CSV table of C-alpha atoms in Angstrom, one decimal:
chain,number,residue,atom,x,y,z
C,1,MET,CA,-32.3,15.8,-9.7
C,2,HIS,CA,-30.7,13.2,-7.4
C,3,THR,CA,-29.3,13.7,-4.0
C,4,ILE,CA,-25.9,12.5,-3.3
C,5,THR,CA,-27.5,9.8,-1.2
C,6,SER,CA,-29.7,8.6,-3.6
C,7,TYR,CA,-27.1,8.7,-6.4
C,8,VAL,CA,-24.7,6.5,-4.2
C,9,ALA,CA,-27.4,4.0,-3.5
C,10,GLU,CA,-28.5,3.8,-7.1
C,11,HIS,CA,-25.1,3.4,-8.7
C,12,LYS,CA,-23.3,1.4,-5.6
C,13,ASP,CA,-22.5,-1.5,-7.4
C,14,ARG,CA,-21.0,0.2,-10.5
C,15,PHE,CA,-18.8,2.2,-8.0
C,16,ILE,CA,-17.7,-0.9,-6.3
C,17,GLU,CA,-16.9,-2.7,-9.8
C,18,GLU,CA,-15.0,0.1,-11.1
C,19,LEU,CA,-12.9,0.4,-8.0
C,20,ILE,CA,-12.4,-3.2,-8.4
C,21,SER,CA,-11.2,-3.0,-11.9
C,22,ILE,CA,-8.1,-0.4,-11.0
C,23,LEU,CA,-7.1,-2.7,-8.1
C,24,ARG,CA,-6.5,-5.2,-10.5
C,25,ILE,CA,-3.6,-3.1,-12.2
C,26,PRO,CA,-0.5,-3.8,-10.2
C,27,SER,CA,0.9,-0.3,-10.3
C,28,VAL,CA,3.9,-0.9,-8.1
C,29,SER,CA,6.1,2.2,-8.4
C,30,ALA,CA,8.8,0.9,-6.6
C,31,ASP,CA,9.8,-2.0,-8.8
C,32,SER,CA,10.6,-1.4,-12.4
C,33,ALA,CA,9.1,-4.7,-13.3
C,34,TYR,CA,5.8,-3.1,-13.0
C,35,SER,CA,6.5,-0.1,-15.1
C,36,GLN,CA,3.9,-0.7,-17.7
C,37,ASP,CA,1.3,-1.2,-15.1
C,38,VAL,CA,1.9,2.1,-13.4
C,39,ILE,CA,1.6,3.7,-17.1
C,40,ASP,CA,-1.7,1.8,-17.7
C,41,MET,CA,-3.0,2.9,-14.4
C,42,ALA,CA,-2.2,6.6,-15.6
C,43,GLU,CA,-4.3,5.9,-18.8
C,44,ALA,CA,-7.1,4.4,-16.2
C,45,VAL,CA,-7.3,7.4,-14.2
C,46,ARG,CA,-7.2,9.8,-17.2
C,47,LYS,CA,-10.3,7.9,-18.9
C,48,SER,CA,-12.2,8.0,-15.3
C,49,LEU,CA,-11.7,11.8,-15.2
C,50,VAL,CA,-12.9,12.2,-18.9
C,51,GLU,CA,-15.8,10.2,-18.1
C,52,ALA,CA,-16.7,12.0,-15.1
C,53,GLY,CA,-17.1,15.3,-16.8
C,54,CYS,CA,-13.7,17.2,-16.7
C,55,ASP,CA,-13.1,19.8,-19.6
C,56,VAL,CA,-9.6,19.1,-19.8
C,57,VAL,CA,-7.7,16.0,-18.9
C,58,GLU,CA,-4.0,15.6,-19.8
C,59,ILE,CA,-1.0,12.7,-19.1
C,60,CYS,CA,1.7,15.0,-18.2
C,61,GLU,CA,5.1,13.6,-18.8
C,62,THR,CA,7.6,14.1,-16.2
C,63,PRO,CA,11.1,12.8,-15.5
C,64,GLY,CA,9.5,9.7,-14.1
C,65,TYR,CA,6.2,8.4,-13.9
C,66,PRO,CA,3.2,10.6,-15.5
C,67,ILE,CA,0.9,13.2,-13.7
C,68,VAL,CA,-2.8,12.8,-14.6
C,69,TYR,CA,-4.1,16.4,-14.5
C,70,GLY,CA,-7.8,17.2,-15.0
C,71,GLU,CA,-9.9,20.4,-14.6
C,72,LYS,CA,-13.5,21.8,-14.8
C,73,THR,CA,-13.7,25.6,-14.8
C,74,LEU,CA,-17.1,27.2,-14.4
C,75,ASP,CA,-16.2,30.6,-13.6
C,76,PRO,CA,-12.9,32.1,-13.0
C,77,LYS,CA,-14.1,34.1,-10.3
C,78,LEU,CA,-15.5,31.2,-8.2
C,79,PRO,CA,-13.1,29.4,-5.8
C,80,THR,CA,-11.0,26.5,-7.1
C,81,VAL,CA,-10.5,23.2,-5.2
C,82,LEU,CA,-7.3,21.4,-6.3
C,83,VAL,CA,-7.9,17.4,-5.7
C,84,TYR,CA,-4.4,15.4,-4.9
C,85,GLY,CA,-4.0,11.6,-5.0
C,86,HIS,CA,-1.8,8.8,-6.1
C,87,TYR,CA,-2.2,6.1,-8.4
C,88,ASP,CA,0.7,4.0,-7.4
C,89,VAL,CA,0.8,1.4,-4.7
C,90,GLN,CA,3.2,0.0,-2.1
C,91,PRO,CA,4.9,-3.5,-3.2
C,92,PRO,CA,2.7,-6.4,-2.1
C,93,ASP,CA,5.6,-8.2,-0.3
C,94,PRO,CA,5.5,-10.5,1.7
C,95,ILE,CA,3.0,-12.5,-0.7
C,96,ASP,CA,2.8,-15.5,1.3
C,97,LEU,CA,1.0,-13.6,4.2
C,98,TRP,CA,-1.8,-12.3,2.1
C,99,THR,CA,-5.1,-14.5,2.4
C,100,SER,CA,-6.1,-13.8,-1.2
C,101,PRO,CA,-3.6,-12.4,-4.0
C,102,PRO,CA,-3.1,-8.8,-3.7
C,103,PHE,CA,-4.1,-7.8,-7.2
C,104,GLU,CA,-7.1,-9.9,-7.4
C,105,PRO,CA,-9.4,-8.0,-5.3
C,106,VAL,CA,-12.1,-9.5,-3.2
C,107,ILE,CA,-14.9,-8.5,-0.8
C,108,LYS,CA,-14.8,-9.9,2.7
C,109,LYS,CA,-16.6,-9.1,6.0
C,110,THR,CA,-14.7,-8.1,8.9
C,111,GLU,CA,-15.6,-7.1,12.4
C,112,LEU,CA,-15.1,-3.6,11.8
C,113,HIS,CA,-16.5,-3.8,8.2
C,114,PRO,CA,-19.8,-5.8,8.7
C,115,ASP,CA,-20.9,-4.4,5.2
C,116,GLY,CA,-17.7,-5.9,3.5
C,117,ALA,CA,-14.3,-4.2,2.6
C,118,ILE,CA,-12.2,-4.7,-0.5
C,119,PHE,CA,-9.1,-6.6,0.0
C,120,ALA,CA,-6.3,-5.7,-2.2
C,121,ARG,CA,-3.0,-3.9,-2.5
C,122,GLY,CA,-3.9,0.0,-2.9
C,123,ALA,CA,-7.5,-0.4,-1.7
C,124,CYS,CA,-7.1,2.5,0.9
C,125,ASP,CA,-3.8,3.6,0.1
C,126,ASP,CA,-4.6,5.5,-2.2
C,127,LYS,CA,-6.7,4.1,-5.0
C,128,GLY,CA,-10.1,3.6,-3.0
C,129,GLN,CA,-9.8,7.0,-1.5
C,130,MET,CA,-8.4,8.9,-4.8
C,131,TYR,CA,-11.5,7.3,-6.6
C,132,MET,CA,-14.1,8.6,-4.0
C,133,HIS,CA,-13.2,12.1,-5.3
C,134,VAL,CA,-13.6,10.9,-9.1
C,135,LYS,CA,-16.9,9.5,-8.3
C,136,ALA,CA,-18.0,12.5,-6.2
C,137,PHE,CA,-17.3,14.8,-9.1
C,138,GLU,CA,-19.3,12.4,-11.4
C,139,TYR,CA,-22.2,13.1,-9.2
C,140,MET,CA,-21.9,17.0,-8.8
C,141,MET,CA,-21.4,17.1,-12.8
C,142,ARG,CA,-24.3,14.7,-13.7
C,143,ASN,CA,-26.7,16.6,-11.2
C,144,ASN,CA,-25.6,20.1,-11.9
C,145,ALA,CA,-24.2,20.6,-8.4
C,146,LEU,CA,-20.7,21.4,-8.7
C,147,PRO,CA,-20.6,24.8,-6.8
C,148,CYS,CA,-17.0,25.7,-7.8
C,149,ASN,CA,-14.0,25.1,-10.0
C,150,VAL,CA,-12.0,21.8,-9.4
C,151,LYS,CA,-8.6,20.7,-10.7
C,152,PHE,CA,-7.3,17.0,-10.3
C,153,MET,CA,-3.5,16.1,-9.9
C,154,ILE,CA,-3.1,12.5,-9.6
C,155,GLU,CA,0.5,11.2,-9.3
C,156,GLY,CA,2.6,7.9,-9.6
C,157,GLU,CA,5.4,8.1,-7.4
C,158,GLU,CA,4.0,9.0,-4.0
C,159,GLU,CA,5.2,5.7,-2.6
C,160,VAL,CA,8.7,6.3,-3.7
C,161,GLY,CA,9.1,9.9,-2.6
C,162,SER,CA,7.2,11.9,-5.2
C,163,LYS,CA,10.4,13.4,-6.7
C,164,SER,CA,8.5,14.2,-9.9
C,165,LEU,CA,5.8,15.8,-8.4
C,166,GLY,CA,7.8,18.6,-7.0
C,167,TRP,CA,9.3,19.0,-10.6
C,168,PHE,CA,5.9,19.4,-11.9
C,169,VAL,CA,4.4,21.6,-9.2
C,170,GLU,CA,7.3,24.0,-9.4
C,171,ARG,CA,6.9,24.2,-13.2
C,172,ASN,CA,3.1,24.5,-13.3
C,173,GLN,CA,2.3,27.1,-10.7
C,174,ASP,CA,-0.3,28.9,-12.7
C,175,LYS,CA,-1.7,25.7,-13.8
C,176,LEU,CA,-2.3,24.5,-10.5
C,177,LYS,CA,-3.5,27.9,-8.9
C,178,CYS,CA,-6.1,27.2,-6.3
C,179,ASP,CA,-7.9,28.3,-3.1
C,180,VAL,CA,-7.5,24.9,-1.2
C,181,ILE,CA,-5.9,21.5,-1.7
C,182,LEU,CA,-8.2,18.6,-0.8
C,183,ILE,CA,-6.6,15.1,-0.2
C,184,SER,CA,-7.7,11.8,1.2
C,185,ASP,CA,-4.6,9.8,2.0
C,186,THR,CA,-5.2,9.8,5.6
C,187,GLY,CA,-7.6,8.0,8.2
C,188,MET,CA,-10.3,8.5,10.4
C,189,ILE,CA,-10.7,7.5,14.1
C,190,SER,CA,-13.8,5.0,13.3
C,191,ASN,CA,-17.0,4.4,11.2
C,192,GLN,CA,-18.8,6.4,14.0
C,193,GLN,CA,-16.4,9.0,14.8
C,194,PRO,CA,-14.7,11.2,11.8
C,195,SER,CA,-11.7,13.0,12.5
C,196,ILE,CA,-9.5,15.6,10.3
C,197,THR,CA,-6.0,15.2,10.1
C,198,THR,CA,-4.4,18.5,11.1
C,199,GLY,CA,-0.6,17.6,11.3
C,200,LEU,CA,1.6,15.2,9.4
C,201,ARG,CA,4.9,14.0,10.5
C,202,GLY,CA,8.1,14.5,8.1
C,203,LEU,CA,10.5,11.6,6.9
C,204,SER,CA,14.1,11.0,6.3
C,205,TYR,CA,14.7,7.5,4.6
C,206,VAL,CA,18.1,6.1,4.3
C,207,GLU,CA,20.0,3.0,3.4
C,208,VAL,CA,23.1,2.0,5.5
C,209,GLU,CA,25.6,-0.2,4.2
C,210,VAL,CA,28.6,-1.8,6.4
C,211,THR,CA,31.4,-3.5,4.7
C,212,GLY,CA,34.0,-5.7,6.4
C,213,PRO,CA,36.4,-8.1,4.9
C,214,ASN,CA,36.8,-8.1,0.9
C,215,ARG,CA,34.9,-11.2,0.6
C,216,ASP,CA,32.5,-13.7,2.5
C,217,LEU,CA,34.7,-15.7,5.0
C,218,HIS,CA,34.6,-19.1,6.5
C,219,SER,CA,33.1,-18.5,10.2
C,220,GLY,CA,35.2,-21.0,11.5
C,221,LEU,CA,38.6,-20.0,10.1
C,222,TYR,CA,37.9,-16.2,10.7
C,223,GLY,CA,35.2,-16.0,13.3
C,224,GLY,CA,36.3,-13.9,16.4
C,225,ALA,CA,39.4,-12.4,14.5
C,226,VAL,CA,37.6,-10.3,11.9
C,227,ALA,CA,34.8,-7.9,12.5
C,228,ASN,CA,31.3,-9.3,11.3
C,229,PRO,CA,29.4,-6.6,9.7
C,230,ILE,CA,26.2,-8.2,10.5
C,231,ASN,CA,27.0,-8.1,14.2
C,232,VAL,CA,28.3,-4.7,14.0
C,233,LEU,CA,25.4,-3.3,12.1
C,234,ALA,CA,23.1,-4.8,14.7
C,235,LYS,CA,25.2,-3.2,17.7
C,236,MET,CA,25.2,0.2,15.7
C,237,ILE,CA,21.5,0.0,15.1
C,238,ALA,CA,20.8,-1.0,18.9
C,239,SER,CA,22.8,2.0,20.0
C,240,LEU,CA,20.5,4.5,18.2
C,241,HIS,CA,18.1,4.2,21.2
C,242,ASP,CA,18.8,4.5,24.7
C,243,GLU,CA,17.0,2.8,27.8
C,244,ASN,CA,14.2,5.4,27.5
C,245,ASN,CA,13.9,4.6,23.7
C,246,HIS,CA,15.1,8.3,23.2
C,247,ILE,CA,17.0,8.5,19.8
C,248,THR,CA,20.7,9.2,20.7
C,249,ILE,CA,21.6,10.9,17.5
C,250,PRO,CA,23.3,14.3,18.7
C,251,GLY,CA,21.0,17.3,17.8
C,252,PHE,CA,18.3,15.1,16.7
C,253,TYR,CA,15.8,16.8,19.1
C,254,ASP,CA,17.0,20.3,19.0
C,255,LYS,CA,14.0,21.6,16.9
C,256,VAL,CA,11.3,19.3,18.3
C,257,GLU,CA,8.3,21.3,19.3
C,258,GLU,CA,7.1,20.1,23.0
C,259,LEU,CA,3.4,20.5,23.1
C,260,SER,CA,1.9,22.4,26.1
C,261,ARG,CA,-0.2,20.1,28.6
C,262,ALA,CA,-3.3,21.7,27.4
C,263,GLU,CA,-2.6,20.6,23.9
C,264,ARG,CA,-1.8,17.0,24.8
C,265,ASP,CA,-5.0,17.1,27.0
C,266,GLU,CA,-7.1,18.1,24.0
C,267,MET,CA,-5.7,15.2,21.8
C,268,ALA,CA,-6.3,12.8,24.7
C,269,LYS,CA,-10.1,13.3,24.1
C,270,ALA,CA,-10.0,11.2,20.7
C,271,PRO,CA,-11.4,7.9,21.7
C,272,PHE,CA,-8.9,5.3,22.4
C,273,SER,CA,-8.8,1.9,24.0
C,274,LEU,CA,-5.1,0.6,24.9
C,275,ASP,CA,-6.8,-3.0,25.3
C,276,ALA,CA,-8.2,-2.9,22.0
C,277,TYR,CA,-5.2,-1.4,20.4
C,278,LYS,CA,-3.0,-4.3,21.8
C,279,LYS,CA,-5.6,-6.8,20.9
C,280,ALA,CA,-5.8,-5.9,17.1
C,281,LEU,CA,-2.1,-6.0,16.8
C,282,ASP,CA,-1.6,-9.4,18.9
C,283,ILE,CA,0.7,-7.9,21.4
C,284,ASP,CA,1.1,-8.2,25.1
C,285,ASP,CA,2.1,-4.3,25.7
C,286,VAL,CA,3.1,-1.0,23.8
C,287,TYR,CA,6.5,0.0,23.6
C,288,GLY,CA,8.0,3.6,22.9
C,289,GLU,CA,9.7,6.7,24.4
C,290,LYS,CA,9.5,7.0,28.1
C,291,GLY,CA,7.0,10.0,29.0
C,292,TYR,CA,4.4,9.7,26.3
C,293,VAL,CA,1.4,7.7,25.8
C,294,THR,CA,0.7,5.7,22.6
C,295,ASN,CA,-1.4,8.4,20.7
C,296,GLU,CA,1.4,10.9,21.3
C,297,ARG,CA,4.3,8.5,20.4
C,298,ASN,CA,2.9,8.0,16.9
C,299,SER,CA,1.9,11.4,16.1
C,300,ILE,CA,3.7,14.4,17.7
C,301,ARG,CA,6.9,12.6,18.7
C,302,PRO,CA,9.7,11.9,16.0
C,303,THR,CA,10.8,8.0,15.8
C,304,LEU,CA,13.5,6.1,14.2
C,305,ASP,CA,12.7,2.6,12.7
C,306,VAL,CA,14.6,-0.2,10.7
C,307,ASN,CA,12.5,-1.1,7.9
C,308,GLY,CA,14.7,-3.9,6.4
C,309,ILE,CA,18.0,-5.6,7.4
C,310,TRP,CA,19.9,-8.2,5.5
C,311,GLY,CA,23.3,-9.8,4.8
C,312,GLY,CA,25.1,-13.0,4.8
C,313,TYR,CA,23.2,-16.2,3.9
C,314,THR,CA,19.4,-16.5,4.0
C,315,GLY,CA,18.8,-19.4,2.0
C,316,GLU,CA,17.3,-22.9,3.0
C,317,GLY,CA,19.7,-24.9,5.3
C,318,ALA,CA,23.1,-23.7,6.6
C,319,LYS,CA,26.2,-21.9,5.1
C,320,THR,CA,28.7,-20.8,7.8
C,321,VAL,CA,30.0,-17.4,6.5
C,322,ILE,CA,31.1,-14.1,7.9
C,323,ALA,CA,29.4,-11.9,5.2
C,324,SER,CA,31.5,-9.2,3.5
C,325,LYS,CA,28.5,-6.6,3.7
C,326,ALA,CA,25.2,-6.0,5.7
C,327,TYR,CA,22.7,-3.6,5.0
C,328,ALA,CA,19.5,-1.9,6.7
C,329,LYS,CA,16.8,0.5,5.3
C,330,ILE,CA,16.0,3.0,8.0
C,331,SER,CA,13.0,5.7,8.2
C,332,MET,CA,12.8,8.5,10.9
C,333,ARG,CA,9.5,10.3,11.1
C,334,LEU,CA,9.9,13.7,12.0
C,335,VAL,CA,7.8,16.4,13.6
C,336,PRO,CA,7.2,20.0,12.3
C,337,HIS,CA,10.2,22.0,12.5
C,338,GLN,CA,12.6,19.2,12.1
C,339,ASP,CA,14.1,19.7,8.5
C,340,TRP,CA,14.5,16.3,6.8
C,341,GLU,CA,17.7,17.2,5.1
C,342,GLU,CA,19.3,18.2,8.3
C,343,ILE,CA,18.2,15.2,10.2
C,344,THR,CA,19.5,13.0,7.3
C,345,GLU,CA,22.8,14.7,7.6
C,346,LEU,CA,22.8,14.5,11.4
C,347,PHE,CA,22.3,10.8,10.9
C,348,ARG,CA,24.7,10.3,8.4
C,349,ARG,CA,27.4,11.8,10.7
C,350,HIS,CA,26.6,10.1,13.8
C,351,PHE,CA,26.3,6.5,12.0
C,352,GLU,CA,29.7,7.1,10.5
C,353,SER,CA,31.1,8.1,13.9
C,354,ILE,CA,30.1,5.1,15.8
C,355,ALA,CA,31.4,2.5,13.3
C,356,PRO,CA,34.3,0.4,15.0
C,357,ALA,CA,37.8,-0.1,13.4
C,358,GLY,CA,37.7,-3.0,11.1
C,359,VAL,CA,34.4,-1.8,8.9
C,360,ARG,CA,33.5,1.0,6.6
C,361,VAL,CA,30.1,2.5,6.4
C,362,LYS,CA,28.1,4.1,3.8
C,363,VAL,CA,24.9,5.9,4.2
C,364,THR,CA,22.6,6.4,1.1
C,365,PRO,CA,19.7,8.9,1.6
C,366,HIS,CA,16.5,7.9,-0.5
C,367,HIS,CA,13.9,10.5,0.1
C,368,GLY,CA,12.2,12.6,2.6
C,369,GLY,CA,9.9,15.4,3.4
C,370,GLN,CA,8.6,18.1,5.9
C,371,GLY,CA,6.1,17.7,8.4
C,372,TYR,CA,2.8,19.9,8.3
C,373,VAL,CA,0.2,21.3,10.5
C,374,THR,CA,-3.0,23.1,9.3
C,375,PRO,CA,-5.0,25.4,11.5
C,376,ILE,CA,-8.4,24.4,12.4
C,377,ASP,CA,-9.9,28.0,12.2
C,378,SER,CA,-9.3,27.9,8.3
C,379,ILE,CA,-12.4,27.6,6.2
C,380,GLY,CA,-11.2,24.7,4.6
C,381,TYR,CA,-11.4,23.0,8.0
C,382,GLN,CA,-14.4,24.3,8.8
C,383,ALA,CA,-16.1,23.2,5.5
C,384,ALA,CA,-14.6,19.8,5.9
C,385,ASN,CA,-16.1,19.6,9.7
C,386,LYS,CA,-19.6,20.7,8.4
C,387,ALA,CA,-19.4,18.0,5.5
C,388,TYR,CA,-18.5,15.1,8.0
C,389,THR,CA,-21.0,16.5,10.7
C,390,GLU,CA,-23.9,16.3,8.1
C,391,THR,CA,-23.0,12.7,6.7
C,392,PHE,CA,-21.9,11.2,10.3
C,393,GLY,CA,-24.1,12.9,12.5
C,394,VAL,CA,-21.4,14.1,14.9
C,395,PRO,CA,-18.5,16.6,14.2
C,396,ALA,CA,-15.1,15.5,13.3
C,397,ILE,CA,-12.4,15.6,15.7
C,398,PRO,CA,-8.9,17.1,14.9
C,399,VAL,CA,-6.1,14.6,15.1
C,400,ARG,CA,-2.4,14.5,14.1
C,401,SER,CA,-1.2,11.6,12.0
C,402,GLY,CA,1.9,9.8,12.5
C,403,GLY,CA,2.3,9.2,8.9
C,404,SER,CA,4.0,11.3,6.1
C,405,ILE,CA,2.7,12.9,2.9
C,406,PRO,CA,5.8,15.1,2.1
C,407,ILE,CA,4.2,17.2,-0.7
C,408,VAL,CA,1.8,18.8,1.6
C,409,ALA,CA,4.5,21.0,2.9
C,410,LEU,CA,5.8,21.4,-0.7
C,411,PHE,CA,2.2,22.5,-2.0
C,412,GLU,CA,2.0,25.3,0.7
C,413,LYS,CA,5.5,26.6,-0.2
C,414,GLU,CA,4.9,26.5,-4.2
C,415,LEU,CA,1.3,27.0,-4.4
C,416,LYS,CA,0.5,29.2,-1.2
C,417,SER,CA,-2.2,27.1,-0.4
C,418,LYS,CA,-3.5,25.0,2.7
C,419,THR,CA,-4.3,21.3,2.6
C,420,ILE,CA,-7.3,19.6,3.9
C,421,LEU,CA,-6.9,16.1,4.7
C,422,MET,CA,-10.2,14.2,4.6
C,423,GLY,CA,-9.3,10.5,5.2
C,424,PHE,CA,-12.0,7.8,5.3
C,425,GLY,CA,-9.6,4.8,6.1
C,426,LEU,CA,-9.1,3.1,9.5
C,427,ASP,CA,-6.0,2.4,11.2
C,428,SER,CA,-6.7,-1.5,10.9
C,429,ASP,CA,-7.0,-1.3,7.0
C,430,ALA,CA,-3.4,-2.8,7.0
C,431,ILE,CA,-2.0,-0.3,4.6
C,432,HIS,CA,1.6,-1.0,3.5
C,433,SER,CA,1.0,-4.4,4.8
C,434,PRO,CA,-0.5,-7.8,3.7
C,435,ASN,CA,-4.4,-8.2,3.4
C,436,GLU,CA,-4.7,-4.2,2.8
C,437,HIS,CA,-8.5,-3.5,2.6
C,438,PHE,CA,-11.0,-0.7,2.5
C,439,GLY,CA,-14.4,-0.6,3.8
C,440,ILE,CA,-17.4,-0.6,1.4
C,441,PHE,CA,-19.0,1.8,3.9
C,442,ASN,CA,-16.0,4.1,3.9
C,443,TYR,CA,-15.6,4.3,0.4
C,444,LEU,CA,-19.4,5.1,-0.2
C,445,LYS,CA,-19.2,7.3,2.6
C,446,GLY,CA,-16.5,9.2,1.3
C,447,ILE,CA,-18.4,9.9,-2.0
C,448,GLU,CA,-21.3,10.8,-0.1
C,449,THR,CA,-19.3,13.3,2.0
C,450,ILE,CA,-17.0,15.0,-0.5
C,451,PRO,CA,-19.5,17.1,-2.3
C,452,LEU,CA,-20.6,18.5,0.7
C,453,PHE,CA,-17.1,20.0,1.5
C,454,TYR,CA,-17.4,21.7,-2.0
C,455,LYS,CA,-20.8,23.3,-1.0
C,456,TYR,CA,-19.6,24.5,2.4
C,457,PHE,CA,-16.1,25.6,1.0
C,458,THR,CA,-17.6,27.5,-1.5
C,459,GLU,CA,-20.2,29.2,0.7
C,460,LEU,CA,-17.7,30.4,3.3
C,461,ALA,CA,-15.2,31.4,0.5
C,462,THR,CA,-17.7,33.7,-1.3
C,463,LYS,CA,-19.3,35.3,2.0
């Protein structure tokens, strides 16, 4: 019987080639032009679960893209781990900033990945991390090392809000019954220092539209006499933060939990170099809410950011117009206790109230989700920590992430199970950006570590 280390070493090249093959599928859920590719990716996931050893594998239809479900039941009396991941990816835009085509994976060496990293859209978020679980399961099945039951739920709409996942979970609670939920869609501090994400921020995502005159106008004939929607939108957005970068929406902070000095001091123990952070981003200084350091601003504090803004003429050359409309997409990252629907309504009321006469404002909510915190005294956390400690040689550090996985709070509500976030990516992996990549070391280390979680979770759950 192979050990997990020897099995990974023996099958390393195959594991990499299999990941590259699914990274070639442009499963962009946000763009209907890729709808067949998303469907093809679901089939690729189904096939991989069958080959890995699941007894039951289904492509489950939903109002949107399908969910791939698989399971292997050894004994109903044993604990059950539910693995969640997603097979859809972010749009690759802007294409011209990629150093290689986003859906033609290539392996390149980098300073942080001397063993090489796979560059492709979805490499880290989340195809590479999702596929680690499939290969870890394959190892356990082929070497008689699976200690408990396992279920897989891999969806195709995570990057657009997971609307169909909520529909599916609510209707399949018995099917999805489990003792713990395991997700790898987060990162870790470094390849030398693993970490376990214990908190996630919530999200409210909206689109705003500002309308002025009933048509585009000549900027010479009408400029200075008619409200320019682009100018107005820029001023409105600028007013959403004060001089301390505090968000100005009334009621926005009412439910924000202020962490104690002791908790903030504990967070500060995580290794962090501000100089290295600035160098990696090629910026002269950091920027954010006064009174908080960088690792607090991007994890335990709520934020508001413009994700896109457009209007008027943006083509080559000049066209002197006052646009009829201007638009922006805005995301608000929320901390636990902030309800995303409540925050969305607070934003709508405030944004409409600050619009000057001469324009009309429309706020369209897109999607959102609640924040989440998992306790570090749970057996799931303890099992994950033991697994990381064995493969990395040092214990994991608990951290709160600035990112959002809205369905984690949904899982706890509907399935009454805690979620363990075992991420293997790095902050530098450029998820959602051009040149996204995932280290080969990280990919293989994830495959090596995940079976140990099953081992230790089963031991702790059956004591």
